[in-house]
XYZ file of C-alpha atoms in Angstrom:
276
model
C -9.367 47.405 -4.598
C -7.424 44.457 -5.869
C -8.452 40.869 -6.229
C -9.888 39.097 -3.201
C -7.419 37.317 -0.961
C -9.966 34.505 -0.686
C -9.988 31.409 -2.896
C -12.282 28.419 -3.184
C -11.676 24.986 -1.732
C -13.728 22.057 -0.467
C -12.814 19.886 2.483
C -13.180 16.167 1.901
C -14.328 13.826 4.648
C -16.147 10.491 4.250
C -18.674 11.496 6.933
C -19.114 15.215 6.418
C -18.479 17.503 3.508
C -18.759 21.246 3.734
C -18.207 23.675 0.879
C -15.759 26.348 1.942
C -15.603 29.376 -0.304
C -13.144 30.695 2.266
C -15.987 32.721 3.722
C -16.395 35.171 0.885
C -20.087 35.404 1.742
C -19.170 36.175 5.336
C -16.678 38.760 4.169
C -19.402 40.575 2.262
C -21.444 40.670 5.467
C -19.895 43.957 6.523
C -19.949 44.630 10.213
C -19.922 40.964 11.250
C -17.683 40.025 14.208
C -15.011 38.775 11.825
C -15.001 41.517 9.226
C -15.115 45.310 9.623
C -17.289 47.596 7.567
C -14.468 49.370 5.775
C -13.353 46.821 3.187
C -13.708 43.262 1.940
C -10.120 42.576 0.941
C -7.604 41.597 3.559
C -3.864 41.528 3.773
C -1.876 39.415 6.191
C 1.767 39.860 6.967
C 3.323 38.198 10.037
C 5.642 41.185 10.425
C 2.637 43.379 11.009
C 0.561 41.050 13.229
C -2.736 42.413 11.974
C -5.421 42.453 14.642
C -7.552 39.413 13.691
C -7.451 40.607 10.087
C -9.621 43.530 11.177
C -7.041 46.032 10.018
C -6.544 46.834 6.352
C -3.132 48.279 5.562
C -4.051 51.596 3.961
C -2.112 52.664 2.079
C -0.641 49.274 1.309
C 2.939 50.490 1.501
C 2.607 51.505 5.166
C 4.745 49.007 7.068
C 5.933 49.747 10.624
C 8.318 46.790 10.371
C 10.007 47.800 7.132
C 13.598 46.595 7.012
C 13.348 44.462 10.151
C 13.964 40.728 10.196
C 11.946 38.166 12.239
C 14.646 37.807 14.891
C 14.731 41.545 15.511
C 10.953 41.722 15.635
C 10.718 38.934 18.199
C 13.496 40.117 20.509
C 14.223 43.783 19.901
C 12.827 46.935 21.439
C 10.538 47.956 18.607
C 8.167 50.904 18.875
C 5.038 49.906 16.986
C 3.019 52.512 15.132
C -0.447 51.996 13.745
C -2.594 54.340 11.691
C -5.825 53.093 13.224
C -5.436 50.709 16.171
C -3.145 48.522 18.240
C -1.254 45.641 16.806
C -2.036 42.529 18.759
C -0.636 39.012 18.683
C 2.182 37.165 17.007
C 0.645 34.142 15.225
C 3.886 32.230 15.691
C 4.281 30.675 12.235
C 3.448 31.322 8.585
C 4.252 29.835 5.163
C 6.213 32.029 2.780
C 7.105 32.129 -0.892
C 10.224 33.473 -2.595
C 8.312 33.876 -5.867
C 7.206 37.498 -5.661
C 5.194 37.189 -8.866
C 2.395 35.234 -7.146
C -0.824 37.174 -6.727
C -1.524 36.409 -3.068
C 0.349 37.436 0.031
C 2.201 40.525 1.132
C 5.741 41.329 0.071
C 8.480 41.790 2.635
C 12.054 42.087 1.426
C 12.565 38.991 -0.767
C 9.705 36.984 0.761
C 5.957 36.905 0.290
C 4.019 35.692 3.330
C 0.926 33.553 3.182
C -2.639 34.720 2.758
C -5.542 33.657 4.973
C -8.133 31.206 3.668
C -10.040 30.551 6.899
C -10.351 32.604 10.079
C -10.635 31.545 13.714
C -14.067 30.928 15.302
C -15.932 31.036 11.989
C -19.129 28.918 12.213
C -20.133 26.459 9.519
C -23.055 24.047 9.283
C -22.112 20.578 8.065
C -24.166 18.105 6.070
C -24.774 16.023 9.197
C -26.537 18.952 10.851
C -23.720 19.949 13.178
C -22.865 23.616 13.418
C -19.177 23.727 14.323
C -16.584 26.465 14.541
C -13.062 26.662 13.163
C -10.588 26.266 16.028
C -7.541 27.635 14.226
C -6.555 29.668 11.195
C -5.698 28.418 7.712
C -2.872 29.924 5.673
C -3.040 29.251 1.931
C 0.268 28.349 0.321
C -0.259 28.981 -3.395
C -1.339 25.357 -4.073
C 2.146 23.992 -3.529
C 4.525 23.022 -0.757
C 6.447 26.016 0.617
C 8.550 26.553 3.770
C 6.936 27.555 7.063
C 8.855 30.121 9.097
C 8.921 30.446 12.873
C 8.410 33.805 14.585
C 8.847 32.498 18.132
C 11.317 30.756 20.401
C 10.244 27.281 21.465
C 10.817 23.543 21.463
C 9.552 20.823 19.127
C 7.596 18.287 21.187
C 6.260 15.954 18.511
C 6.380 15.323 14.764
C 3.952 12.597 13.824
C 1.197 11.379 11.531
C -2.444 11.738 12.543
C -5.197 9.853 10.741
C -5.516 6.815 8.523
C -2.508 6.119 6.322
C -4.606 3.847 4.126
C -6.996 6.682 3.284
C -5.274 10.027 3.086
C -8.522 11.818 3.850
C -8.776 11.859 7.638
C -7.122 13.600 10.550
C -4.376 16.213 10.460
C -1.893 14.154 8.419
C 1.676 15.210 9.157
C 1.492 17.417 12.247
C 3.856 19.166 14.653
C 3.414 20.151 18.284
C 5.625 23.012 19.447
C 5.786 24.472 22.948
C 6.562 28.176 22.785
C 8.636 29.898 25.423
C 5.527 32.001 26.049
C 3.779 28.933 27.515
C 1.501 28.300 24.544
C 1.234 25.072 22.576
C 1.241 25.417 18.775
C -0.197 22.736 16.498
C 0.696 22.782 12.787
C -1.277 20.406 10.566
C -1.435 18.996 7.009
C 2.330 19.330 6.519
C 4.197 17.883 3.553
C 7.371 17.226 5.557
C 9.332 18.238 8.650
C 12.508 20.323 8.450
C 13.139 20.254 12.211
C 12.036 17.199 14.199
C 13.400 17.865 17.679
C 15.086 20.429 19.857
C 14.909 24.204 19.982
C 13.536 26.575 17.358
C 13.988 30.334 17.061
C 12.614 33.182 14.955
C 13.548 32.929 11.271
C 13.927 29.112 11.373
C 12.236 27.147 8.591
C 10.574 24.311 10.496
C 8.375 22.440 7.984
C 6.897 22.425 4.480
C 3.225 23.168 3.952
C 1.196 20.337 2.484
C -2.216 18.793 1.963
C -1.979 15.591 4.017
C -4.849 14.227 6.081
C -8.325 15.759 5.713
C -7.304 18.486 3.316
C -8.219 19.418 -0.232
C -5.475 21.931 -0.924
C -2.032 23.048 0.186
C -2.300 25.064 3.390
C -1.214 25.310 7.024
C -3.825 24.783 9.738
C -2.491 26.470 12.886
C -3.920 26.192 16.400
C -2.760 27.814 19.643
C -3.600 26.216 22.994
C -2.940 27.319 26.555
C -2.806 24.225 28.820
C -4.136 24.816 32.331
C -5.358 22.768 35.288
C -6.133 19.189 34.308
C -6.228 20.150 30.636
C -2.672 19.237 29.717
C -0.985 18.845 26.367
C -1.386 15.083 26.704
C -5.151 15.295 27.220
C -5.602 17.989 24.587
C -3.874 16.120 21.782
C -3.680 12.379 22.359
C -1.246 11.246 19.693
C -2.239 8.107 17.807
C -4.040 6.828 14.742
C -7.247 6.272 16.730
C -7.469 9.975 17.536
C -8.167 11.638 14.214
C -8.116 15.366 14.802
C -10.206 17.978 13.067
C -10.081 21.747 12.920
C -13.840 22.016 13.429
C -15.497 21.624 16.835
C -18.674 22.589 18.642
C -18.290 25.793 20.684
C -18.170 23.864 23.955
C -15.359 21.686 22.578
C -13.177 24.649 21.691
C -11.748 24.447 25.229
C -8.684 26.639 25.593
C -7.831 27.249 21.957
C -6.930 30.855 21.284
C -7.201 33.087 18.261
C -3.661 33.179 16.802
C -4.156 36.861 15.956
C -5.616 37.961 19.276
C -4.313 36.256 22.400
C -2.768 37.442 25.652
C 0.757 36.425 24.817
C 3.944 36.908 26.806
C 6.210 38.315 24.138
C 7.090 41.989 24.453
C 4.811 44.893 25.237
C 5.337 48.162 23.371
C 3.572 51.471 23.139
C 1.688 50.328 20.053
C 0.442 47.017 21.403
C 1.680 43.507 21.950
C 3.535 41.094 19.723
């Protein structure tokens, strides 16, 4: 077993501070809902769409997407093969690094895709007594700003700042809202900058740079997926403005229609090995 894919960080907030060891203690709790019994070290590679990180690539060189690019994966007739279980959902976006010497991530051609620092639906108890859950996933980005690649077709709805500009310690900072052609809304938070600010996006596009703006203590991408329905529209889900300082932690009843980016009923393509 190699080094853990988890690192240590602490979120800073003037009202609540929670130590986040990136859930190493939870990872050691084998058999929990978020971690299987077989291993404690996880690999993530967007080309492989690992089922909620519950699948360890064993052996590591097994890659059903070897030699395929993101555009082919998102639009082509691929037959998926898994050693143990179905592949599930396309997370939509991920940071990547062209420096293959870094210790984290999973190599694919000349890119190394981001590692996970925080899973979806993980509970944490804050200093104020609240026990909230994480409503997205966090991708670490090697403590620097790196490009974020799209794996879906969609349209950029909004590129804006969320939180207090006077104190760079609240809200989501630079954030993007993207409506996927699959009907889902994608929120990307804590960005350093925007590479695309309007119009259409497609697989393999670099859309933004990862950052640490807003309520963040390290370079990473916080990604949420939402399915608007009924009266719960995009406008009511994310009311843009400085007075609405968003957070990636909510009580279970406030999770509303946020979906696990690794395990959702998407509308991409269905293959014999699962869905992407």
